[in-house]
Coordinates of C-alpha atoms (C1' of nucleotides) in Angstrom, one line a residue:
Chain A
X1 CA 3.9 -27.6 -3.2
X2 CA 7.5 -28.8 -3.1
X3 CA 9.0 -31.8 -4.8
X4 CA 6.2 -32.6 -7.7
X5 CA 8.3 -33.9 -10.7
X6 CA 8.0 -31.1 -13.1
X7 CA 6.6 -33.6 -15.6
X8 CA 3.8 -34.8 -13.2
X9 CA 3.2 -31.0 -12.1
X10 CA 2.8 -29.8 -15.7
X11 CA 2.4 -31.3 -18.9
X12 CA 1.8 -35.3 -18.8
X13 CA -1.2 -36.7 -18.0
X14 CA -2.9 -40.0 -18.5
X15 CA -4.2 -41.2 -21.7
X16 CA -1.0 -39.5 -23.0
X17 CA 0.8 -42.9 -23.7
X18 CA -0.7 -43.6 -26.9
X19 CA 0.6 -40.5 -28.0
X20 CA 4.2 -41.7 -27.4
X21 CA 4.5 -44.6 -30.1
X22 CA 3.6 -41.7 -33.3
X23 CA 6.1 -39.2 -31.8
X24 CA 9.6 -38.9 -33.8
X25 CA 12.4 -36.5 -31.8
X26 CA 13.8 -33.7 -32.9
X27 CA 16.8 -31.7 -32.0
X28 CA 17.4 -27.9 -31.5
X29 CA 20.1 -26.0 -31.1
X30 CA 19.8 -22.2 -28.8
X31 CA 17.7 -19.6 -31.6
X32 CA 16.9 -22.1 -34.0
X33 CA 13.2 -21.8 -34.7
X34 CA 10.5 -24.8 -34.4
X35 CA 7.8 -23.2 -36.4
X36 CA 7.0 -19.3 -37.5
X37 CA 3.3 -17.7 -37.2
X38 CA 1.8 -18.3 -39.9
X39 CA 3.0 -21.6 -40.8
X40 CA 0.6 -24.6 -41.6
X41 CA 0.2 -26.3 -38.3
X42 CA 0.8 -29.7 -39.3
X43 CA 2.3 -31.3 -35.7
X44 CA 2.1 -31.1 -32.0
X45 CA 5.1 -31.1 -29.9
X46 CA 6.5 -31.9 -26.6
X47 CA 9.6 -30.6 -24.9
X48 CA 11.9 -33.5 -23.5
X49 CA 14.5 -31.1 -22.3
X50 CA 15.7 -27.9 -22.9
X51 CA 13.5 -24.6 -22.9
X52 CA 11.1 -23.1 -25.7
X53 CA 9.6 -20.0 -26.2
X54 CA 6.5 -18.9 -27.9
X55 CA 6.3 -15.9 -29.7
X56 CA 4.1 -12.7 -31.3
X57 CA 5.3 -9.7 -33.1
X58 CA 3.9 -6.4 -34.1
X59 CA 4.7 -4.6 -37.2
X60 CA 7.8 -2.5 -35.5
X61 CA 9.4 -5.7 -33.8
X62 CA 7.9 -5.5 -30.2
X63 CA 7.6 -8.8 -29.0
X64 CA 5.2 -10.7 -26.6
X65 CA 6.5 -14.2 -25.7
X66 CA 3.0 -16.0 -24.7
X67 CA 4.6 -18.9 -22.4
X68 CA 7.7 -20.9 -22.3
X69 CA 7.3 -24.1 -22.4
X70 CA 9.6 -26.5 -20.2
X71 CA 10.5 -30.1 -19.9
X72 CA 7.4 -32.2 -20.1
X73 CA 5.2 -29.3 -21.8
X74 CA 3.3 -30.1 -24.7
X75 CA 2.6 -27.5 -27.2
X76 CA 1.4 -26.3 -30.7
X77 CA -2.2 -27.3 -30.2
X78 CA -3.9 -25.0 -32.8
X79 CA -7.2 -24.4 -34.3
X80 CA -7.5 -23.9 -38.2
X81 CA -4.4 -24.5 -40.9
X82 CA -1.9 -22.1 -39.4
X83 CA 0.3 -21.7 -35.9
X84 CA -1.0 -18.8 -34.3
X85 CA 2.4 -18.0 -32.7
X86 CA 6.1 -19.1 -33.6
X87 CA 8.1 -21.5 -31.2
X88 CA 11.5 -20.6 -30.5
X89 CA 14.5 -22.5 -28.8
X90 CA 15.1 -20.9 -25.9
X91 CA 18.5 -23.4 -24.7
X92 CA 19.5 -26.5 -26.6
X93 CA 16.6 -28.3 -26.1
X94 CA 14.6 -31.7 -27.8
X95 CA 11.7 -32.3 -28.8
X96 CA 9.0 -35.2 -29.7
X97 CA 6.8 -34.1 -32.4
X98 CA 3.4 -35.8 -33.5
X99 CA 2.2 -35.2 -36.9
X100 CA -1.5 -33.6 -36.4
X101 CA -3.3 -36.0 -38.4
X102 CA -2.1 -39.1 -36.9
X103 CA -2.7 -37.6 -33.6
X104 CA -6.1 -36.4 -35.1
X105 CA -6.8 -39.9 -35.8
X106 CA -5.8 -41.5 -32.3
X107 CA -8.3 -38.8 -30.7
X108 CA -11.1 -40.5 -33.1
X109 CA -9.9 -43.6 -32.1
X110 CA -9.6 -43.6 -28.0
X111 CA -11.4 -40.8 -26.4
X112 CA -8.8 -40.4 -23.8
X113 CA -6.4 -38.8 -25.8
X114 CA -8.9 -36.2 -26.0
X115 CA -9.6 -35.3 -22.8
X116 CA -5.9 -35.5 -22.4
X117 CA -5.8 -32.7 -24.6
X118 CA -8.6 -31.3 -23.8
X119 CA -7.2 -30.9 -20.2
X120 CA -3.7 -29.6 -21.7
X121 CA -5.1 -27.2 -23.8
X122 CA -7.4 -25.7 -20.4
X123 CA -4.2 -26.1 -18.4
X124 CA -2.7 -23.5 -20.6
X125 CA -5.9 -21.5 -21.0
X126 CA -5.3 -21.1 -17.2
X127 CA -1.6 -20.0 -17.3
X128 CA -2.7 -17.3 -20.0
X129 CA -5.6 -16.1 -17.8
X130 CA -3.1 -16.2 -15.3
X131 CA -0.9 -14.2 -17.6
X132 CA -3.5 -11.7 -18.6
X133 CA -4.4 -10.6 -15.3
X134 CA -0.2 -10.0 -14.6
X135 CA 0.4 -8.5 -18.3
X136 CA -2.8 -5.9 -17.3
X137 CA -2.7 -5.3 -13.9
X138 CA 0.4 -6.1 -11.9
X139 CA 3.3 -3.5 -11.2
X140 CA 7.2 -4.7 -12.1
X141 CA 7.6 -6.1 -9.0
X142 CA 4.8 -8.0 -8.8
X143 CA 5.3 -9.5 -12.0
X144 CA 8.8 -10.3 -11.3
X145 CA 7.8 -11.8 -7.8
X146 CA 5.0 -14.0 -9.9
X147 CA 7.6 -14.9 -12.4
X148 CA 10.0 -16.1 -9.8
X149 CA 7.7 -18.2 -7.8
X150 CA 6.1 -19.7 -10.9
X151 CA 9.7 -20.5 -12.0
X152 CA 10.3 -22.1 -8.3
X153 CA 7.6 -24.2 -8.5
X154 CA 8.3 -25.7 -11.5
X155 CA 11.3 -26.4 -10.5
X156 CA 10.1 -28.3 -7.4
X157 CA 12.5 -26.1 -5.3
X158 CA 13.5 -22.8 -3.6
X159 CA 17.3 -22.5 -5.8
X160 CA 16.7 -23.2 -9.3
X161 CA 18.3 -21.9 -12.6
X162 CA 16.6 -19.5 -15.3
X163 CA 17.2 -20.8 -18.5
X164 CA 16.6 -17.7 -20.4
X165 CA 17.9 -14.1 -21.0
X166 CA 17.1 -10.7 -19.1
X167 CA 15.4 -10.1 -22.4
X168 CA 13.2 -13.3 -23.1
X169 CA 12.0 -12.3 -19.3
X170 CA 11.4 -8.9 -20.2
X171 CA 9.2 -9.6 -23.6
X172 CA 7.2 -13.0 -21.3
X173 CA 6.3 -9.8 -18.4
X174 CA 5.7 -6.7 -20.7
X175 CA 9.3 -5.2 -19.3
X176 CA 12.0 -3.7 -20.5
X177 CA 15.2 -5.2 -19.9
X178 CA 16.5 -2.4 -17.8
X179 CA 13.1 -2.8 -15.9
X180 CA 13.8 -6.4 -15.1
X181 CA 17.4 -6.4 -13.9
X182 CA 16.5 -3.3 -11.7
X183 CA 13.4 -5.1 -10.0
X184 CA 16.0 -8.1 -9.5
X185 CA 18.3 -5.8 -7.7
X186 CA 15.7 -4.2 -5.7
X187 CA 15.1 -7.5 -4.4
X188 CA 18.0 -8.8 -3.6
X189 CA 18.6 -5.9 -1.6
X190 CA 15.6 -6.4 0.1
X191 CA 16.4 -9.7 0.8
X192 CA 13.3 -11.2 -0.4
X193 CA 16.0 -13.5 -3.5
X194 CA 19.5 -14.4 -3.8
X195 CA 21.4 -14.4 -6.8
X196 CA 24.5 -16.3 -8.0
X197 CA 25.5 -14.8 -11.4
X198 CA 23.0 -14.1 -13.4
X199 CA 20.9 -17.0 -13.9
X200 CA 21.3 -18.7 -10.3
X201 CA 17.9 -17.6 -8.1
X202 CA 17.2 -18.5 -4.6
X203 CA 13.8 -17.9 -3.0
X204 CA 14.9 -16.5 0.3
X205 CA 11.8 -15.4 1.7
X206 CA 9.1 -16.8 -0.2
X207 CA 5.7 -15.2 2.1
X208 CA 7.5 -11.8 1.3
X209 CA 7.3 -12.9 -2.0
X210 CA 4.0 -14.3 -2.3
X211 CA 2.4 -11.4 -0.9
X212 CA 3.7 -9.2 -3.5
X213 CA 2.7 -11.3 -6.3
X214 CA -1.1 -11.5 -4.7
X215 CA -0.4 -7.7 -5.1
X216 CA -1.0 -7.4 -0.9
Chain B
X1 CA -14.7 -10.7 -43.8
X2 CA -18.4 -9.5 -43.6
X3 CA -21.7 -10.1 -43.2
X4 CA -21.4 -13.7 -40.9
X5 CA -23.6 -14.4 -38.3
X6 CA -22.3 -14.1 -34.8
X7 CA -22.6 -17.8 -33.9
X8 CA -21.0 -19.2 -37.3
X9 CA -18.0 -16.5 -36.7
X10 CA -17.3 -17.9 -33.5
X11 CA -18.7 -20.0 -31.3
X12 CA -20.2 -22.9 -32.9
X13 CA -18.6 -25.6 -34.7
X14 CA -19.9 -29.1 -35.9
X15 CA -20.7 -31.9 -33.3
X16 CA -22.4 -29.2 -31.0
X17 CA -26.4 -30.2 -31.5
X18 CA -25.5 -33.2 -29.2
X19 CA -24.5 -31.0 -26.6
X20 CA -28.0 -29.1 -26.9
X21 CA -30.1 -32.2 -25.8
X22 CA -28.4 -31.8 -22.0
X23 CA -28.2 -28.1 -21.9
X24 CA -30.5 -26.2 -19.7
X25 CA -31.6 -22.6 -19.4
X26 CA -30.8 -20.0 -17.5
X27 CA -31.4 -16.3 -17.2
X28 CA -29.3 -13.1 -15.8
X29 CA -29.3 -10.2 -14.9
X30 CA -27.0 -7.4 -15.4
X31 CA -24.0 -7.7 -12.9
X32 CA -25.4 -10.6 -11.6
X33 CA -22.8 -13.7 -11.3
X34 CA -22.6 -16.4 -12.8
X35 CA -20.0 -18.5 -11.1
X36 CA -17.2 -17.0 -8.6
X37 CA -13.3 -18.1 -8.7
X38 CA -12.9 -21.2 -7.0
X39 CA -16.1 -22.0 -7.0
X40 CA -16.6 -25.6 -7.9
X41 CA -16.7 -26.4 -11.7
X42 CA -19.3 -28.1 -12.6
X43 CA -20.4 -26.6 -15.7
X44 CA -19.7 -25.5 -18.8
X45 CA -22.2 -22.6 -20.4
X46 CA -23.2 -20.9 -23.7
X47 CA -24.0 -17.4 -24.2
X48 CA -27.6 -17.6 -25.9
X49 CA -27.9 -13.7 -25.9
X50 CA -26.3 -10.6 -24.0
X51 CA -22.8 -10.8 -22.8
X52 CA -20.8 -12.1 -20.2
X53 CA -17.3 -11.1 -18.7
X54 CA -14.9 -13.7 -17.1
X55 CA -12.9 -11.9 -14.3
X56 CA -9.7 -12.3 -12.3
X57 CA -8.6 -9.9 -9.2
X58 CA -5.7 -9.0 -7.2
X59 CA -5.7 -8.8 -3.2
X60 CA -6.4 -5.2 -3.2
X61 CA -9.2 -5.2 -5.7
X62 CA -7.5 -4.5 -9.2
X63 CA -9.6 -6.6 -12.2
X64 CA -8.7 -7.6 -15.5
X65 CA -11.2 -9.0 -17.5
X66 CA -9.9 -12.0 -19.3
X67 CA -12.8 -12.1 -22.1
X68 CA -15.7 -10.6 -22.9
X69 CA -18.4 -14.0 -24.2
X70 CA -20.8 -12.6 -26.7
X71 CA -23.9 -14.5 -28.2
X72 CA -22.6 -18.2 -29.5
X73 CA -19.8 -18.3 -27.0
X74 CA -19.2 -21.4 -25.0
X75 CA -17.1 -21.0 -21.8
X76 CA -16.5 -22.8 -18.4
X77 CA -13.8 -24.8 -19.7
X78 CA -11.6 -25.7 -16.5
X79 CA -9.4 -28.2 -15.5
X80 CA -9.3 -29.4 -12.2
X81 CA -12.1 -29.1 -9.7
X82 CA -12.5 -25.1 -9.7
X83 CA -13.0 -22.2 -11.8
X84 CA -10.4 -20.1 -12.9
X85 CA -12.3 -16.8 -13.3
X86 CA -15.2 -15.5 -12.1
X87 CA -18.1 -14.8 -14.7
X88 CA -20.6 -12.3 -14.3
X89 CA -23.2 -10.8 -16.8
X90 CA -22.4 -7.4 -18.7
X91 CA -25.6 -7.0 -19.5
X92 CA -29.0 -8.9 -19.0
X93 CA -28.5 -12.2 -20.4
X94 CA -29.6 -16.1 -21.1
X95 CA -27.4 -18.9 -21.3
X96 CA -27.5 -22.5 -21.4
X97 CA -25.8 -24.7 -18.9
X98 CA -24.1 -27.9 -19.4
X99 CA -23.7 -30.1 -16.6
X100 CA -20.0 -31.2 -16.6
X101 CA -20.3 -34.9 -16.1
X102 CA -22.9 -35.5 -18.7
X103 CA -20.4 -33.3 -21.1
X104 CA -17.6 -35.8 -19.8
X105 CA -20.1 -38.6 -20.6
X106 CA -21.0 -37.5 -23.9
X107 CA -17.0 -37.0 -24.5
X108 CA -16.5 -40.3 -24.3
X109 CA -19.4 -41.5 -26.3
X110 CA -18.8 -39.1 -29.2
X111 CA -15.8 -38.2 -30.5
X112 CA -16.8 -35.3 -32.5
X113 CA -18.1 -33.5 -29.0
X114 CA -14.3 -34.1 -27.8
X115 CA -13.0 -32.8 -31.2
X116 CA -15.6 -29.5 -30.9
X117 CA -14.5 -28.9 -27.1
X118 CA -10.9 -29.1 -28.1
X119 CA -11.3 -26.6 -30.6
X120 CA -13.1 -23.9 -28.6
X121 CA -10.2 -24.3 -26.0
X122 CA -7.8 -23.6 -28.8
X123 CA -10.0 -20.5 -30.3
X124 CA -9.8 -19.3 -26.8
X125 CA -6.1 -19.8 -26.3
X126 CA -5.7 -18.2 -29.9
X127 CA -8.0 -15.2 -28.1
X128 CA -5.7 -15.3 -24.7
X129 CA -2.4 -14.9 -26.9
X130 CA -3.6 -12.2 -29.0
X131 CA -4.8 -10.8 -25.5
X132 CA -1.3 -11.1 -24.1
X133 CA 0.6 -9.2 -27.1
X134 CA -2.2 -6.2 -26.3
X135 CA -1.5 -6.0 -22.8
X136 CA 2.4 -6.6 -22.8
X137 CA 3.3 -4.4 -25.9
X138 CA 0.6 -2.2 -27.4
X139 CA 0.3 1.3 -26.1
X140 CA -3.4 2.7 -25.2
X141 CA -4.3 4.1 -28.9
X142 CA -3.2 0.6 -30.5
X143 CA -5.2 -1.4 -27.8
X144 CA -8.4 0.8 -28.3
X145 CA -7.7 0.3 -32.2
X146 CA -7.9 -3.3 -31.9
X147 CA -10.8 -3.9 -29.6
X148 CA -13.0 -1.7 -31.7
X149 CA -11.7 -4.4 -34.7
X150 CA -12.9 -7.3 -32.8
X151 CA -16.5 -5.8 -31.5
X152 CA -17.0 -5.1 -35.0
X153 CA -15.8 -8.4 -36.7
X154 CA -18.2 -10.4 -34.3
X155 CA -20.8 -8.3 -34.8
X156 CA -20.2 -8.5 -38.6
X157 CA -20.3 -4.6 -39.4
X158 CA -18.9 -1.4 -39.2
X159 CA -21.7 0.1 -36.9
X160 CA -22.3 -1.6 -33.2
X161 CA -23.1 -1.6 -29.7
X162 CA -20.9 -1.6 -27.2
X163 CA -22.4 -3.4 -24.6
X164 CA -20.0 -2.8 -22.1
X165 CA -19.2 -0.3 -19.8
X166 CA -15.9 2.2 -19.9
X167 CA -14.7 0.5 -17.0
X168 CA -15.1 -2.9 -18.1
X169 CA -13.5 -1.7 -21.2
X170 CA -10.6 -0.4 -19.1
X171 CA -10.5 -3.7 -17.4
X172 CA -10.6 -5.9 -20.0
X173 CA -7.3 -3.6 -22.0
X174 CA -5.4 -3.2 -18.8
X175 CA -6.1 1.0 -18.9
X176 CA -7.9 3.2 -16.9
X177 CA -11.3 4.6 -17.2
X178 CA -10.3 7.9 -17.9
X179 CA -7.3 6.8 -21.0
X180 CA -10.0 4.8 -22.5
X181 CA -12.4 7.4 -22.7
X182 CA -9.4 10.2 -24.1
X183 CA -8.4 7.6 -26.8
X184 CA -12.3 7.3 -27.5
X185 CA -12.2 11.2 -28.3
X186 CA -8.9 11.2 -30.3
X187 CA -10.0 8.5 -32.5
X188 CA -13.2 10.9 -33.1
X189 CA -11.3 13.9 -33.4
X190 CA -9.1 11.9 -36.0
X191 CA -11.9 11.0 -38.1
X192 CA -11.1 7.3 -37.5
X193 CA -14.3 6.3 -35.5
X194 CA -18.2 7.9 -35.0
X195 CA -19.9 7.8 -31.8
X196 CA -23.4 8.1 -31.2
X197 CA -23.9 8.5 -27.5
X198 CA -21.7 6.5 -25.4
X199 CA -21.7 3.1 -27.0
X200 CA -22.7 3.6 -30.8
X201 CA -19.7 3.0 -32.9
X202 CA -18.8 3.2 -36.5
X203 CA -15.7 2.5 -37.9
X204 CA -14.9 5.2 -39.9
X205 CA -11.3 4.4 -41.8
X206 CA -11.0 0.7 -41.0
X207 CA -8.0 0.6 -43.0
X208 CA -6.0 3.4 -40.3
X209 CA -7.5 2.0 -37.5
X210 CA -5.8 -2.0 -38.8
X211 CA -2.9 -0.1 -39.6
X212 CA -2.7 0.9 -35.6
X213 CA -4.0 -1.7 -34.3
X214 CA -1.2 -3.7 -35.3
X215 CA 2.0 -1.4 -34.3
X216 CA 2.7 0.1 -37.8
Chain C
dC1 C1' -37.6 16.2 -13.3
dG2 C1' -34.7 15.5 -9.7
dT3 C1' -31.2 12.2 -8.4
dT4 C1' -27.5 9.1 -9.2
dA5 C1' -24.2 6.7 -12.0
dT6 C1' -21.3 7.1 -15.8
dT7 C1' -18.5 9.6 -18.9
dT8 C1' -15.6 13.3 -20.2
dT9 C1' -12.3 16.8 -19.5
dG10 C1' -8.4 19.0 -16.9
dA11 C1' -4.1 19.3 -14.0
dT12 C1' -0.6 16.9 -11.8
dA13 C1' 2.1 12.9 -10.4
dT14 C1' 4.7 8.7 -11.3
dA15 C1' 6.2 4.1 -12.8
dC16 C1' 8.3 2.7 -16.3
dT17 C1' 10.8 3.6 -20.6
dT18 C1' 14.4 5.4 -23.3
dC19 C1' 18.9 6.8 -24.1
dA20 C1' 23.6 6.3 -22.5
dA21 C1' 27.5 4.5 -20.3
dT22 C1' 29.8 1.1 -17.4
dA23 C1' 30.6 -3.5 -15.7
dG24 C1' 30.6 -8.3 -15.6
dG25 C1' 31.3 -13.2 -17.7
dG26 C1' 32.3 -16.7 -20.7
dG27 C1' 34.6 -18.4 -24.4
dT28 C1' 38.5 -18.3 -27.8
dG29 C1' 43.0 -17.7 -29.4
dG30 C1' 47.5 -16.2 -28.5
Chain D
dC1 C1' 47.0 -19.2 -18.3
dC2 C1' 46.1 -14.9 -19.4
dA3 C1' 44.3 -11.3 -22.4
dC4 C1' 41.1 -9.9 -25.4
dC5 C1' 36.6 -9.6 -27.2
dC6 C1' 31.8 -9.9 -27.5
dC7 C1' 27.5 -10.4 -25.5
dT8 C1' 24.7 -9.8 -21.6
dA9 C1' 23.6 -7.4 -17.6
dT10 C1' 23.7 -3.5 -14.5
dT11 C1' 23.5 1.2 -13.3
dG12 C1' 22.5 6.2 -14.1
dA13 C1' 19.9 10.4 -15.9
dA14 C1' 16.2 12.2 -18.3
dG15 C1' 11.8 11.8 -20.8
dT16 C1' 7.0 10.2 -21.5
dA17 C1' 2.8 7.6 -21.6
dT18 C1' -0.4 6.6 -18.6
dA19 C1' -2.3 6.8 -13.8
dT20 C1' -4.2 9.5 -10.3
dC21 C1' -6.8 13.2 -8.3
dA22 C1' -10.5 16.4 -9.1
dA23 C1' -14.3 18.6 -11.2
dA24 C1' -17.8 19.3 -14.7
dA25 C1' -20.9 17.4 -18.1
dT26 C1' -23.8 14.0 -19.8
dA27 C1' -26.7 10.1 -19.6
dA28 C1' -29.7 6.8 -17.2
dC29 C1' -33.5 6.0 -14.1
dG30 C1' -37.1 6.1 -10.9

DNA sequence: CGTTATTTTGATATACTTCAATAGGGGTGG
DNA sequence: CCACCCCTATTGAAGTATATCAAAATAACG
């Protein structure tokens, strides 16, 4: 698994072209907000660069970010008149976004599109079943030894750069921050990463790795 | 929010019946399997009666249920060629099975089909999010809170059936055993549930228990 | 009814959080 | 170019919610 594009490993897919010509971009700067939870979901979006995150609260201000979403990612598919989470710039980043009813309309009109999101929306069913199993199960370790090789992967490398804070990473894993930078520590010194800074990661042993994350 | 049938509050959606014509039957029993992870998939299934539990586990045996699939509930909806969870039965149970290529067939025949597929994927990604907030941020009392909120939502009343165990319960909330059944007893002693045996349950002060379940 | 599995209850341990302080890093203005 | 400031990250010490280990009680089942 080493070299994919990140847009063929992830989000595009065929039947995905029609989908191009309703799309109008859109331009974020780091914070801003795409949409809020609650909003009426009127549009589908897809990340051309940059890094978003998608977000739940609870009544006292604990967050849960569900997934971030990269280059290539598409996102917002929702059932029903509201977004279910709230999408938040995570870096600079644009986006494409595709009014619901047109696209609603396209899937009527060549089946492909469905299936193409159709496979999208399983694709991300698998990442939160994926999620699920680290949120309730795995120990800080393991979840930061997931959530390094996941990044790696996408990344299509071994040395790749973490686009978001110490605290995005804590509210995506179910950490605190403390928790996180710690676990980083720990493995550096154990050799299993390398860091430059703070947002420069190097997968230095990566069966190490893997076996914690497979909670071995 | 009371009083709906099961299948209408959840599962089924318009442009189902032709699904129906290529289902076929099949009958479990309890703990029996329905498919294992990576298995092939070549099916998609709906829960005619009983329940079913779609599983994930670590390298040393640890399980998080992903979701519990009560009557009406379709499920099986993978990308790629294999499944992403195991499903086994909770209790004895029937469901119908939908061979994957006529569903792909019928996809592209019928929008509507692609349209109703589409939108159990997002209920179920709606489910997995809501999931994601419980496992990463809710303590034990506030995760307890809100499954006994969903059980009784689908089943459309304050007084139901649990019919899971307190393990699968634990598995499916990321606790233990033992912390599910304490928080069973605290609600009790707090007047905010009943329980009749070990898996009758009435919701005594709905409005505390909503107030818990989300963080306040 | 005896036997086994499940649930509840109790005592102790611990991974992670919380609270608190220090250190680094990147940008801006002097 | 350096100094300052703010924001983010790291490190430390103490506390706590939940896990673990252990036993009793209840329920399920042949």
């Amino acid at each position: 698994m080493v070299g994919l594009p990140a847009a063929a490993a992830r989000g595009t897919v065929a039947g995905f072209s029609e989908l191009d010509r309703i799309g109008t971009p859109l331009t974020l700067k780091r914070g801003e907000t795409v949409f809020y939870e609650g909003d009426p979901a009127d549009a589908y979006y897809k990340v051309v660069s940059g890094a978003i995150r998608s977000c739940k609260l609870l009544a006292d201000g604990r967050r849960q970010i569900g997934q971030f979403f990269l280059a290539g990612d598409l996102f917002g598919l929702g059932v029903g008149a509201t977004c279910l989470f709230s999408a938040e710039a995570v870096t600079d980043a644009v986006l494409v976004r595709y009014a619901r009813q047109q696209v609603d309309r396209l899937v009527g009109e060549a089946p492909a599109v469905g299936r193409c999101l159709l496979l999208v929306a399983a694709r991300h069913l698998t990442a939160a079943h994926q999620q699920m199993l680290l949120l309730g199960r795995k120990t800080a370790e393991e979840r930061i030894a997931s959530f390094l090789l996941a990044m790696a992967e996408h990344s299509g490398g071994d040395l790749f750069l973490l686009p978001m804070t110490r605290a995005d990473i804590a509210d995506y894993l179910g950490l605190t921050i403390e928790t996180v930078s710690r676990t980083f520590t720990q493995l550096r010194h154990d050799g299993l990463i390398a860091l430059r800074g703070t947002s420069e990661v190097a997968i230095a042993d990566r069966d190490a790795l893997e076996d914690i994350a497979e909670g071995a």
